[in-house]
Tab-separated table of C-alpha atoms in Angstrom:
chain	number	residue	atom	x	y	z
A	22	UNK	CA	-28.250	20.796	-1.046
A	23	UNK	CA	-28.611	24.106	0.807
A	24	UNK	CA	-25.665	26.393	0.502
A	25	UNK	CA	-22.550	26.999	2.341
A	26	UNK	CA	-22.449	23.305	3.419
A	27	UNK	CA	-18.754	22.005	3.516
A	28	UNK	CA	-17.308	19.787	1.221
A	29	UNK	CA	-14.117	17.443	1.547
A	30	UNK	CA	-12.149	16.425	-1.588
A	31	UNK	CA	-10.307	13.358	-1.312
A	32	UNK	CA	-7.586	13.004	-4.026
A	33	UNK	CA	-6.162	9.458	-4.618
A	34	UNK	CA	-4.122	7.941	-7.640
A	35	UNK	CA	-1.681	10.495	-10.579
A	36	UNK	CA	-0.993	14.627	-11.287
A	37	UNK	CA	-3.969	13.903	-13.529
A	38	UNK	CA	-6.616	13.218	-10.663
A	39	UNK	CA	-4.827	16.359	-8.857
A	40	UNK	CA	-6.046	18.886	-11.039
A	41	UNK	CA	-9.484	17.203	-11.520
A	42	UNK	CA	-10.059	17.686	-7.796
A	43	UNK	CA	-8.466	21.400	-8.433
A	44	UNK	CA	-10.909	22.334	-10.958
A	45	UNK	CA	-13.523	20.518	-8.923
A	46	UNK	CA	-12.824	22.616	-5.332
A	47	UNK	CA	-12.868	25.573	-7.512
A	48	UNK	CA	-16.212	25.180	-8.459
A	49	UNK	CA	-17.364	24.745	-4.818
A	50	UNK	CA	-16.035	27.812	-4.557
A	51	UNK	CA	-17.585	29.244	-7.201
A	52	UNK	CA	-21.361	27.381	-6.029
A	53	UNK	CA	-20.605	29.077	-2.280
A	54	UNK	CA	-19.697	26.002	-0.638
A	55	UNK	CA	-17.055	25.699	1.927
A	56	UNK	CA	-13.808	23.214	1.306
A	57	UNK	CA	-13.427	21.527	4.264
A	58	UNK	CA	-10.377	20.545	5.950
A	59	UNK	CA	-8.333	17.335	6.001
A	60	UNK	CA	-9.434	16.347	9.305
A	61	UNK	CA	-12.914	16.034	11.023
A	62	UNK	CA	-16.596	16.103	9.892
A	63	UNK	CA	-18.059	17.792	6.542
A	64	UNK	CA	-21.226	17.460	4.863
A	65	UNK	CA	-20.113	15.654	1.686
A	66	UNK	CA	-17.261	13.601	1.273
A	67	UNK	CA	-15.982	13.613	-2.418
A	68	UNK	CA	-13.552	11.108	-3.361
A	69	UNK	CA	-11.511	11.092	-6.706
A	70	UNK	CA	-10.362	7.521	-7.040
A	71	UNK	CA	-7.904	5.826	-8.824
A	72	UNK	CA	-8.037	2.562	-11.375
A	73	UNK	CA	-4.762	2.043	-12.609
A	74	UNK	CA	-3.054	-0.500	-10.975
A	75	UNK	CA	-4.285	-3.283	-8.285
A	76	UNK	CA	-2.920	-1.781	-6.154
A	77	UNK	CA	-4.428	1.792	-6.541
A	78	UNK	CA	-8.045	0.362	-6.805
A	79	UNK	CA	-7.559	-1.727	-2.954
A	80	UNK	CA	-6.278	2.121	-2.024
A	81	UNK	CA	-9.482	3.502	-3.620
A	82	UNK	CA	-11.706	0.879	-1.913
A	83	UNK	CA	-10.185	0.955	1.524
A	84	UNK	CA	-11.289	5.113	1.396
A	85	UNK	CA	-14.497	4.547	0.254
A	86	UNK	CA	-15.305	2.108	2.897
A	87	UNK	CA	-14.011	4.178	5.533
A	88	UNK	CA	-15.325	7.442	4.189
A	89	UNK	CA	-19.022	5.006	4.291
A	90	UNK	CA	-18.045	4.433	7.755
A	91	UNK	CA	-17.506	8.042	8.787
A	92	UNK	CA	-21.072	8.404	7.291
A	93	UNK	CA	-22.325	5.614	9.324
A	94	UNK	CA	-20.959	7.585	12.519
A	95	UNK	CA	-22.568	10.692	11.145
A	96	UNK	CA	-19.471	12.356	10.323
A	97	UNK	CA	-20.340	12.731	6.796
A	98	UNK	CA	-23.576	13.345	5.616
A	99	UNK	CA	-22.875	12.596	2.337
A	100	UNK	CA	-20.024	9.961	-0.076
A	101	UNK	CA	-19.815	10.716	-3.424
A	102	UNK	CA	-17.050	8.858	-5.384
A	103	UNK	CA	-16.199	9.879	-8.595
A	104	UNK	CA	-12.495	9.287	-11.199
A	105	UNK	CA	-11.246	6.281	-12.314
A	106	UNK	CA	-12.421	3.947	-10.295
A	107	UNK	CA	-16.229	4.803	-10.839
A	108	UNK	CA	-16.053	4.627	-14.393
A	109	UNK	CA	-14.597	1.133	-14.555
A	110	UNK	CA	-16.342	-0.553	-12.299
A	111	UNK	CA	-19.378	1.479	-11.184
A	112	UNK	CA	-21.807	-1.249	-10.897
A	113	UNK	CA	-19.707	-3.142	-8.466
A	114	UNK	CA	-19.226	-0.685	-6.095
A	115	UNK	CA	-23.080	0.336	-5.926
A	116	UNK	CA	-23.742	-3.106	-5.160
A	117	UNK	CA	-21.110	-4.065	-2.986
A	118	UNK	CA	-20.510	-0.565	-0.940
A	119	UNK	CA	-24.468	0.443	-0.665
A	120	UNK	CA	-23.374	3.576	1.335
A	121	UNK	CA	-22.313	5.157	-1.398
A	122	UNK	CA	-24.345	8.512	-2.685
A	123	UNK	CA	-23.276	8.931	-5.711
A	124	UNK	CA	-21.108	7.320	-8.311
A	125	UNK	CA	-19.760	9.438	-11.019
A	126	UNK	CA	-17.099	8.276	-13.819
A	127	UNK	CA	-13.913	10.121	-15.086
A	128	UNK	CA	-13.671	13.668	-16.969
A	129	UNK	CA	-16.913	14.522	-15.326
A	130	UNK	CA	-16.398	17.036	-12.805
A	131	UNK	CA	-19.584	18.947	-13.971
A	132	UNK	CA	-21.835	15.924	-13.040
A	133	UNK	CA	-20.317	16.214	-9.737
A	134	UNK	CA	-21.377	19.464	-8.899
A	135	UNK	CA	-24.765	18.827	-10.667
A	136	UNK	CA	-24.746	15.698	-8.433
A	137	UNK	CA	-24.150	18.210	-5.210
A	138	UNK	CA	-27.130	20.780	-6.289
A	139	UNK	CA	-25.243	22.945	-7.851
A	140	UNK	CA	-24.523	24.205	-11.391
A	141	UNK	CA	-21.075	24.566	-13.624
A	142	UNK	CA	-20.173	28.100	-13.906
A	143	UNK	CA	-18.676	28.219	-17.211
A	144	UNK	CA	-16.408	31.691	-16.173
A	145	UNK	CA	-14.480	29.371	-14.193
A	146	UNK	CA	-13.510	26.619	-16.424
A	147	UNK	CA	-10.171	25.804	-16.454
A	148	UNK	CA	-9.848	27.793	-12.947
A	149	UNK	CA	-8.518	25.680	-10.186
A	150	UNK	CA	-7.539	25.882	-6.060
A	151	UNK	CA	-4.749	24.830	-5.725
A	152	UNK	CA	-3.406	21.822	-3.492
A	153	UNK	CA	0.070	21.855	-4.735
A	154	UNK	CA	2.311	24.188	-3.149
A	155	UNK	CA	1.726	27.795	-4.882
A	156	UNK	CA	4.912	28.073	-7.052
A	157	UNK	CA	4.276	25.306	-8.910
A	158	UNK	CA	1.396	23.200	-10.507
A	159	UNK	CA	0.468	20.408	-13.295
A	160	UNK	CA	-1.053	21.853	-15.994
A	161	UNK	CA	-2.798	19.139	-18.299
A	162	UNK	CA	-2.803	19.375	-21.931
A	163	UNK	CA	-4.885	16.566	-23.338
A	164	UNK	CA	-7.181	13.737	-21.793
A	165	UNK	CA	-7.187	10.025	-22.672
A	166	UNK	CA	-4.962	7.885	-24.823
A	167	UNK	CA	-5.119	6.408	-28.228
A	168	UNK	CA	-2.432	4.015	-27.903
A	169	UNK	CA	-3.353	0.229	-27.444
A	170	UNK	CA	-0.705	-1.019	-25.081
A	171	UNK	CA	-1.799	-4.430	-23.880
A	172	UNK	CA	-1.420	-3.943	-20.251
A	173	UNK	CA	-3.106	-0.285	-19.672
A	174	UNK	CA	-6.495	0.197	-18.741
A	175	UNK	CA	-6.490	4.026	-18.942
A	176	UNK	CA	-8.228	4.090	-22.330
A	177	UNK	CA	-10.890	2.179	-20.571
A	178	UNK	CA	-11.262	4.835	-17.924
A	179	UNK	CA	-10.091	8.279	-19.956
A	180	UNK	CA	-11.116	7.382	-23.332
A	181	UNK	CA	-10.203	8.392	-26.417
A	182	UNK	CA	-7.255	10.878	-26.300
A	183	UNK	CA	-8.773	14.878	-27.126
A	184	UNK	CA	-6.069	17.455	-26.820
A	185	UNK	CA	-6.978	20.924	-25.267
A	186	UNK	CA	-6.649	23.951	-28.058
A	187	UNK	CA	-3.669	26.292	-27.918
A	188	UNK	CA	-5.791	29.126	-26.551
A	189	UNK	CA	-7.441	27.341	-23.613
A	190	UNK	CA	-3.633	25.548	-22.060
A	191	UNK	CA	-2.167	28.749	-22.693
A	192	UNK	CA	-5.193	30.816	-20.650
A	193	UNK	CA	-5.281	28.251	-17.906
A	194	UNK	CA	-1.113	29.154	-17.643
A	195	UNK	CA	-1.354	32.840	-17.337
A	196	UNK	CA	-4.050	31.870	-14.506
A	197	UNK	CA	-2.106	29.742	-12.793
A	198	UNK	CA	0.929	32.606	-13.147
A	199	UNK	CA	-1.313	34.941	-11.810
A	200	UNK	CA	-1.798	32.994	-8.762
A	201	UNK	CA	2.158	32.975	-8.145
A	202	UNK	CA	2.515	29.654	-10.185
A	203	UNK	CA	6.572	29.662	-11.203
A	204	UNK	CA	6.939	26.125	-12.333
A	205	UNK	CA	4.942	24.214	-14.989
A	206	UNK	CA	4.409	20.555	-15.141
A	207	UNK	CA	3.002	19.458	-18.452
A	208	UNK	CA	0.842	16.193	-17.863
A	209	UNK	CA	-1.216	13.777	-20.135
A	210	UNK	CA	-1.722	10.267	-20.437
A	211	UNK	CA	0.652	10.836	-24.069
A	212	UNK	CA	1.759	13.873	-24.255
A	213	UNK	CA	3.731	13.829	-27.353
A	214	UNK	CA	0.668	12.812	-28.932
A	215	UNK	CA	-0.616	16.248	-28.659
A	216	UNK	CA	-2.628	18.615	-30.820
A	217	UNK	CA	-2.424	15.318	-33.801
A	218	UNK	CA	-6.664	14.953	-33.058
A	219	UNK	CA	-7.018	19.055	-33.737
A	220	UNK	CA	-4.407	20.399	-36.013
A	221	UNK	CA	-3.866	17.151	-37.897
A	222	UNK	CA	0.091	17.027	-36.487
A	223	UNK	CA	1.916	16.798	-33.521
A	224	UNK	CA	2.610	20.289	-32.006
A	225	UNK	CA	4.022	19.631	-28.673
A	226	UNK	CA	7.211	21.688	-29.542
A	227	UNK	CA	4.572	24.721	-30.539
A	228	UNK	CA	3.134	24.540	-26.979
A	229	UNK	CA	5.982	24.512	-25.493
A	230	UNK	CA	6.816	27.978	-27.397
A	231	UNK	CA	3.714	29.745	-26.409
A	232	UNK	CA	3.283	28.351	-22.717
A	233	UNK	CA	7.310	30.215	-22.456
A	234	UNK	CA	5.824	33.554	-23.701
A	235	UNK	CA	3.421	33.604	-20.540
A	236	UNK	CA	5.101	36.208	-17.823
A	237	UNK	CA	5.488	34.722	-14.801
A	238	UNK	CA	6.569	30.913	-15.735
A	239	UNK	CA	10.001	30.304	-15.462
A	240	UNK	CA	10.376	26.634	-15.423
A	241	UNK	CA	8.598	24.543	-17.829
A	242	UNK	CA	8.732	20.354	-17.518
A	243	UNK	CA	7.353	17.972	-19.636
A	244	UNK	CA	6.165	14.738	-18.559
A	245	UNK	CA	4.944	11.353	-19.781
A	246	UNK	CA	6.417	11.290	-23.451
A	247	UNK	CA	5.970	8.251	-25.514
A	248	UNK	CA	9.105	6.773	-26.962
A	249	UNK	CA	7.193	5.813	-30.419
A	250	UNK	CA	6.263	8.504	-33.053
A	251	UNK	CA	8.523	10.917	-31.086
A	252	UNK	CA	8.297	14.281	-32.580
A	253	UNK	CA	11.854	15.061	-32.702
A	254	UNK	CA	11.477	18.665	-32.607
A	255	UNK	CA	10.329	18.858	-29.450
A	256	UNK	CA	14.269	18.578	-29.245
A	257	UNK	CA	15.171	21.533	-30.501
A	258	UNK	CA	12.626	23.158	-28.377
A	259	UNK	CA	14.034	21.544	-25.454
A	260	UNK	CA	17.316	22.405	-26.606
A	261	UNK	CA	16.980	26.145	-27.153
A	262	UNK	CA	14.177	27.525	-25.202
A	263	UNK	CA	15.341	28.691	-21.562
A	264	UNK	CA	12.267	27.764	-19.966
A	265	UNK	CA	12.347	24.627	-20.719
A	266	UNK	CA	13.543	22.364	-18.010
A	267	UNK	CA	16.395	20.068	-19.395
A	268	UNK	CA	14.067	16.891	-18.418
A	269	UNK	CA	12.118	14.225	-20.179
A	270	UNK	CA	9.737	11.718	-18.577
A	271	UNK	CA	9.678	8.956	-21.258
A	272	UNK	CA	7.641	5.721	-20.027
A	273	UNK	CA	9.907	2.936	-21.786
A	274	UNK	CA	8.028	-0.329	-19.748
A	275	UNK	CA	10.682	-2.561	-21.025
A	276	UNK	CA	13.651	-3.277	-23.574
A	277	UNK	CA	12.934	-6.808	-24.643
A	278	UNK	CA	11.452	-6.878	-28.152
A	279	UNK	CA	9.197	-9.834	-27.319
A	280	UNK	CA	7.670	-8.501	-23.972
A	281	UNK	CA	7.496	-4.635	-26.199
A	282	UNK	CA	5.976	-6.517	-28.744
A	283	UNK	CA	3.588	-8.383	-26.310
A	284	UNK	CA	2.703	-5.265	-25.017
A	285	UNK	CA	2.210	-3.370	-27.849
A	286	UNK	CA	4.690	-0.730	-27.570
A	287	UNK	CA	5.090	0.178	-31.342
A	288	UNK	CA	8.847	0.519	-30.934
A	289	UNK	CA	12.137	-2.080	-30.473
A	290	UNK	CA	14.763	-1.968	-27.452
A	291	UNK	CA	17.339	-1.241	-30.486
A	292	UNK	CA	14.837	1.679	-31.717
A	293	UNK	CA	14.555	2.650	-27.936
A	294	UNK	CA	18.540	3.483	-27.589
A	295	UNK	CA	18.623	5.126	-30.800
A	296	UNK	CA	15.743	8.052	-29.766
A	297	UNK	CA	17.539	7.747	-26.258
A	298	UNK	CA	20.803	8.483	-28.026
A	299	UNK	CA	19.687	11.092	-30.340
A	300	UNK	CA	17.602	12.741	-27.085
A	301	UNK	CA	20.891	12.982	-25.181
A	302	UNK	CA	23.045	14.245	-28.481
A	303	UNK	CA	20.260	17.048	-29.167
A	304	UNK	CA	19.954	18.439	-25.250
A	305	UNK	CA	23.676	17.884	-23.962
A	306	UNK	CA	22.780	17.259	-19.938
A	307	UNK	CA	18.887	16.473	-20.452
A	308	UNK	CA	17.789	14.145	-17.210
A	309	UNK	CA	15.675	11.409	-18.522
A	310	UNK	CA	13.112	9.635	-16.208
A	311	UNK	CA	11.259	6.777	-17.268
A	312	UNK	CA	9.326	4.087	-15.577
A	313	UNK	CA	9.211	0.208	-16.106
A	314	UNK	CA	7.415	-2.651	-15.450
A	315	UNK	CA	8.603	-6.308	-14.061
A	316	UNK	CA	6.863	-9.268	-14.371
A	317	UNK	CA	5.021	-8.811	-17.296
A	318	UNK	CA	3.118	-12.363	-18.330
A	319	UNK	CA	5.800	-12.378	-21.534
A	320	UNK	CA	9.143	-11.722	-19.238
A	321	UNK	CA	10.996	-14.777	-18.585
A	322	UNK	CA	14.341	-14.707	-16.742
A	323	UNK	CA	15.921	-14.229	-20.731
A	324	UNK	CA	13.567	-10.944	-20.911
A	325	UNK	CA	14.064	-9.222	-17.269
A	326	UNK	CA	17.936	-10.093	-17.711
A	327	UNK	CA	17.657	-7.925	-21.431
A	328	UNK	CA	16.023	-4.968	-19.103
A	329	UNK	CA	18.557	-5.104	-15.994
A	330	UNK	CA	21.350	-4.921	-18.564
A	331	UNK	CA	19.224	-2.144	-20.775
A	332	UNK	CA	18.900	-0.488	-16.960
A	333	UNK	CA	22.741	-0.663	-16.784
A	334	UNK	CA	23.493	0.613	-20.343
A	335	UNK	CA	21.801	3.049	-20.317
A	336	UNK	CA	21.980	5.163	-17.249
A	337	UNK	CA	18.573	7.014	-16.636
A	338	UNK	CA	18.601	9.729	-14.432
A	339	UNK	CA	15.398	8.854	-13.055
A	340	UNK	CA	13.464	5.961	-12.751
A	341	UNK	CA	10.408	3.880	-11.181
A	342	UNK	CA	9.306	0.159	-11.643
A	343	UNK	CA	5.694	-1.010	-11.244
A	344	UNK	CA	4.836	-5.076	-10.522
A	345	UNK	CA	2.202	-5.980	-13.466
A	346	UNK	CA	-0.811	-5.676	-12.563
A	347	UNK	CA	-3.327	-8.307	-14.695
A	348	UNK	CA	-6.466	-5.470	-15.458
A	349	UNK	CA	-9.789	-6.652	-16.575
A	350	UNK	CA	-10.399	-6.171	-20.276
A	351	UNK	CA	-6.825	-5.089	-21.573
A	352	UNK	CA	-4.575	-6.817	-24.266
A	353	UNK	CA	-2.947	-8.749	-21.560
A	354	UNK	CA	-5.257	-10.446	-20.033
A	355	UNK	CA	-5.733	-13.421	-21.761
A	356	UNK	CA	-2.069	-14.337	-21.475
A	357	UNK	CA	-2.670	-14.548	-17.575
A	358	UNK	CA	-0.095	-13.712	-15.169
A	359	UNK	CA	2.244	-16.261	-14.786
A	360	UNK	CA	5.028	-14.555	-12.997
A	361	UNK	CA	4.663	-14.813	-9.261
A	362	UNK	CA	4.543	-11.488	-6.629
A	363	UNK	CA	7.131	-12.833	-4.916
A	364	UNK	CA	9.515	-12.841	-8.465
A	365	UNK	CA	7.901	-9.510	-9.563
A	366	UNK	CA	9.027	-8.226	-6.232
A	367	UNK	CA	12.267	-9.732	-6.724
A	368	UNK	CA	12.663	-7.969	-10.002
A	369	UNK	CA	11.518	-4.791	-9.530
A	370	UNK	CA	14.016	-4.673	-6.363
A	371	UNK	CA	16.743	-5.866	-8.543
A	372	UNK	CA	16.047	-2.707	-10.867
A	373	UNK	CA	15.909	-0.399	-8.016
A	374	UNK	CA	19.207	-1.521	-6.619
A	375	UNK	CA	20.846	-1.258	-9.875
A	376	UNK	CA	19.544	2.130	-10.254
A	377	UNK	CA	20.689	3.210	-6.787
A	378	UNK	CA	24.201	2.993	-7.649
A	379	UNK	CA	23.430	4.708	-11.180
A	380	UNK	CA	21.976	7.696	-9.618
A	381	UNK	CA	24.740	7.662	-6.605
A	382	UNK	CA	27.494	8.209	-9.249
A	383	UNK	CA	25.653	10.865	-10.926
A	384	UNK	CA	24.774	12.429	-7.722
A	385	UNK	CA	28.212	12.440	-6.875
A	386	UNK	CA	29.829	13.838	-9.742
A	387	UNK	CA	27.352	17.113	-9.107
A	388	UNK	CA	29.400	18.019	-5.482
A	389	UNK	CA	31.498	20.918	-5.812
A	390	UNK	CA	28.900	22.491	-8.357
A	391	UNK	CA	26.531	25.330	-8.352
A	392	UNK	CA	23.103	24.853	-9.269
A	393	UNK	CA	19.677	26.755	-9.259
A	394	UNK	CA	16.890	25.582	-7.115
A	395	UNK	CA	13.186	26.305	-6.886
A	396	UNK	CA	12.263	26.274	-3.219
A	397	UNK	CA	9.927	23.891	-1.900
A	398	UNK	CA	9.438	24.020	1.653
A	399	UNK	CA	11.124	24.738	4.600
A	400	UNK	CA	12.700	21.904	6.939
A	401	UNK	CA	13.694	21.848	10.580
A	402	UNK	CA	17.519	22.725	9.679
A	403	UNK	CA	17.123	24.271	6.677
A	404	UNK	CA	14.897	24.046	3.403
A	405	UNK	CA	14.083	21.493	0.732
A	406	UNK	CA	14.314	22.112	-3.035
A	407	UNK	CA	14.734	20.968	-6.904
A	408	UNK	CA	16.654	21.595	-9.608
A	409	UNK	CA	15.525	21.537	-13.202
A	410	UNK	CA	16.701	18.260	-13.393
A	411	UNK	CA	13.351	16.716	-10.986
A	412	UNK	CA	10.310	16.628	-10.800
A	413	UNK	CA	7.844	17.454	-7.857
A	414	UNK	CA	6.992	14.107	-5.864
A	415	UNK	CA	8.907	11.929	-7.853
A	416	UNK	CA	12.184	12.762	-8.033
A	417	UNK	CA	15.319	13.777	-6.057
A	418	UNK	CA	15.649	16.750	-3.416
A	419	UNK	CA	18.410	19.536	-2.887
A	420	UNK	CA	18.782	20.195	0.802
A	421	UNK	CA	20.160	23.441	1.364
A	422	UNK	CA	21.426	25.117	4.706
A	423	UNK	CA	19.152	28.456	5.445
A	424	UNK	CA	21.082	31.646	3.690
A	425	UNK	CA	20.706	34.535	1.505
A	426	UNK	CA	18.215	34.046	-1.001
A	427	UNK	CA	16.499	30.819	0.262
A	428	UNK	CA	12.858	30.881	0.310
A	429	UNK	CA	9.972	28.598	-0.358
A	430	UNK	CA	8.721	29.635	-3.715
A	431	UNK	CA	11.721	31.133	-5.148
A	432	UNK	CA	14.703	29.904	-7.214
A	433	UNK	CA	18.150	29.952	-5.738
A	434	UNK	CA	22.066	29.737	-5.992
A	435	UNK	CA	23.470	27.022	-3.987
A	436	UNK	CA	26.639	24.705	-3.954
A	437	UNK	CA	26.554	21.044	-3.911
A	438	UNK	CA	28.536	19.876	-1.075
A	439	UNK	CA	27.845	16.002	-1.017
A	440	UNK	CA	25.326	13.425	-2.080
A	441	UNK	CA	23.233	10.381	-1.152
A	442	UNK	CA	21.559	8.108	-3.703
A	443	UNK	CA	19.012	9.739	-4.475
A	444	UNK	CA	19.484	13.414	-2.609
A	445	UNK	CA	22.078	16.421	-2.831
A	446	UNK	CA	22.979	18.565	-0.281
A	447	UNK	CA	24.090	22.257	-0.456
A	448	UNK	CA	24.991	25.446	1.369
A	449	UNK	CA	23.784	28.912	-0.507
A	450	UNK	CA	25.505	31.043	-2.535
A	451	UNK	CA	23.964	33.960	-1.873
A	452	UNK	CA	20.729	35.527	-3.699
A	453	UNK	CA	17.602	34.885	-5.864
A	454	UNK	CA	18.124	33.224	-9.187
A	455	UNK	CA	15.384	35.559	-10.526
A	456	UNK	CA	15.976	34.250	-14.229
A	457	UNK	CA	15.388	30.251	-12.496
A	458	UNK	CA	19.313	29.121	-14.330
């Protein structure tokens, strides 16, 4: 490929994908080639698909087939595919989608630019463009997954889990502070289960420690904690260290023993409100976020009704439901998937509603408060934030009245003057929060 030909990165599927395509666009960069834009022609199209779920792969398909169309109508010149998808099920889609260029797996963004003409410049590793908005990014710590839960297929895709050493999460920080990065968000496919495969122990709490030393970082959130093995001083850190964002995303996927059993979960629903307990006893006002699945081939109307009421008891903060999804070559697969869509749908709606009027009470018992918000974006009436309590993407918004102090990108005083289900509203209370409290 000549030089200075423009390149489009399509990003489909998780955080993790994200900052594949970041390290990927940074490369281009790095081998002279332009990043196009997210409309009209470009010499290559480069899509980073998704495997996860059913419904991710149709997503992943229905891009590739119209990115082979494009082609067809000469407004690519090139379709590369590379991620999840490609790894899983990369004969398939050379023989079924012949307009593809190039297929290339997961965790491979070096054969991608090899596969463009180009070559890996190792003084960019861990370098990135960003396609987040500039204060804040996902940082990932490890790749892959050692856990055998019977419905995932990411160990399939991602392999083996391999965390990253101290020194190389902790340089990729202070480069994404450099760029004007505020806000940290810690991703993995188990990220409790880091550093175990390099310093023989679970050090999650010691990363923590040393990402909060980096100048620049003020809010640090981690995400996708698995409830069994829990290293409970990753607590304490929590607890203590101000940079820390008060928040835990723990994945729970159910509360019935049989159906955690089934799935391989390597924990109880009794053993899940005990760490759930203890979480909430060690960090007084932690938000937990977790995410569920419905119609799992071992949930009978006995086994959803133990999660609804599990849903009830126990209040999360946050929280997302997928429909099972039966994956090729998983744990799960054998027992078949008995449960229909339409009762999956049914289920996971029932969840939803229940949490709707969980997070409407807590919603409503923050009006009258003052709170600190990072800045996201600006709105038509105003501007659109978070507090250390959410997430990017996932989770609930502030919307604040413009004021004193209220910028995208910085952190801010404001007063919550009323509440939806799943938003807050607020006017400002005047000035940066330059500390991010």
């Amino acid at each position: 490929m000549a030089r200075r030909q423009t390149v489009r990165v399509i990003t489909l599927g998780c955080s993790k994908n994200t900052v594949d395509s970041e390290e990927l666009m940074r490369q281009l960069q790095g081998n002279d080639w332009t990043l196009g834009a997210e409309e009209g022609p470009a010499d290559v199209a480069v899509i980073n698909t998704c495997g996860f779920i059913e419904e991710a792969k149709k997503e992943s398909i229905e891009m590739i087939l119209a990115a082979v169309e494009s082609k067809r109508r000469g407004e690519f010149g090139k379709v590369v595919v590379m991620g999840c998808l490609s790894e899983r099920y990369a004969a398939a889609l050379r023989e079924e989608i012949p307009g593809i260029d190039a297929l290339i797996g997961a965790n491979k963004v070096d054969k991608v630019v090899e596969a463009l003409g180009g070559e890996t410049k190792r003084d960019l590793l861990g370098e990135r463009a960003l396609t987040t908005p500039s204060h804040f990014a996902y940082l990932k710590i490890s790749e892959g997954c050692d856990r055998p839960c019977s419905f995932c297929a990411i160990p399939i895709m991602r392999g083996a889990h391999v965390s990253k050493p101290f020194e190389r999460v902790v340089l990729e920080a202070r480069r994404l502070a450099a760029l004007g990065v505020r806000e940290l968000v810690l991703i993995a496919q188990d990220s409790t289960y880091y550093g175990l495969d390099l310093y023989g122990r679970r050090e999650i709490a010691k990363l923590l420690r040393e990402i909060s030393r980096v100048d620049g970082i003020e809010w640090i959130r981690l995400m996708y904690a698995f409830p069994s093995g829990f290293p409970e001083d990753l607590l304490e850190e929590i607890a203590v260290n101000p940079k820390v964002c008060k928040y835990l995303d723990m994945p729970v996927q159910h509360a019935s023993d049989p159906v955690l059993a089934s799935m391989r979960r390597g924990i109880t629903g009794d053993g899940l409100r005990t760490l759930i307990g203890k979480i909430r006893r060690a960090v007084p006002g932690i938000a937990l976020r977790t995410t569920l699945i419905a119609g799992y081939p071992a949930e009978g109307e006995k086994e959803f009704g133990e999660l609804l009421a599990f849903v009830n008891e126990t209040g999360f903060d946050r929280l997302g439901v997928f429909e099972y999804s039966r994956e090729d070559d998983t744990g799960a697969f054998d027992l078949g998937d008995p449960v229909p869509q339409e009762e999956k749908l049914r289920r996971r709606v029932a969840i939803m509603e229940a949490q709707k009027e969980i997070s409407l009470r807590k919603n409503e018992k923050r009006v009258g408060s003052d709170v600190t918000i990072l800045v996201d974006r600006a709105e038509e009436d105003g501007f659109a934030g978070r507090t250390q309590h959410d997430a990017p993407e996932v989770d609930n918004e502030v919307f604040v009245s413009a004021g004193p102090g209220i910028a995208v990108g910085h952190f801010s005083r404001v007063r919550i003057v009323d509440a939806v289900e799943y938003d807050l509203f607020a006017v400002p209370r005047g000035g940066e929060d330059s500390v991010g409290r």
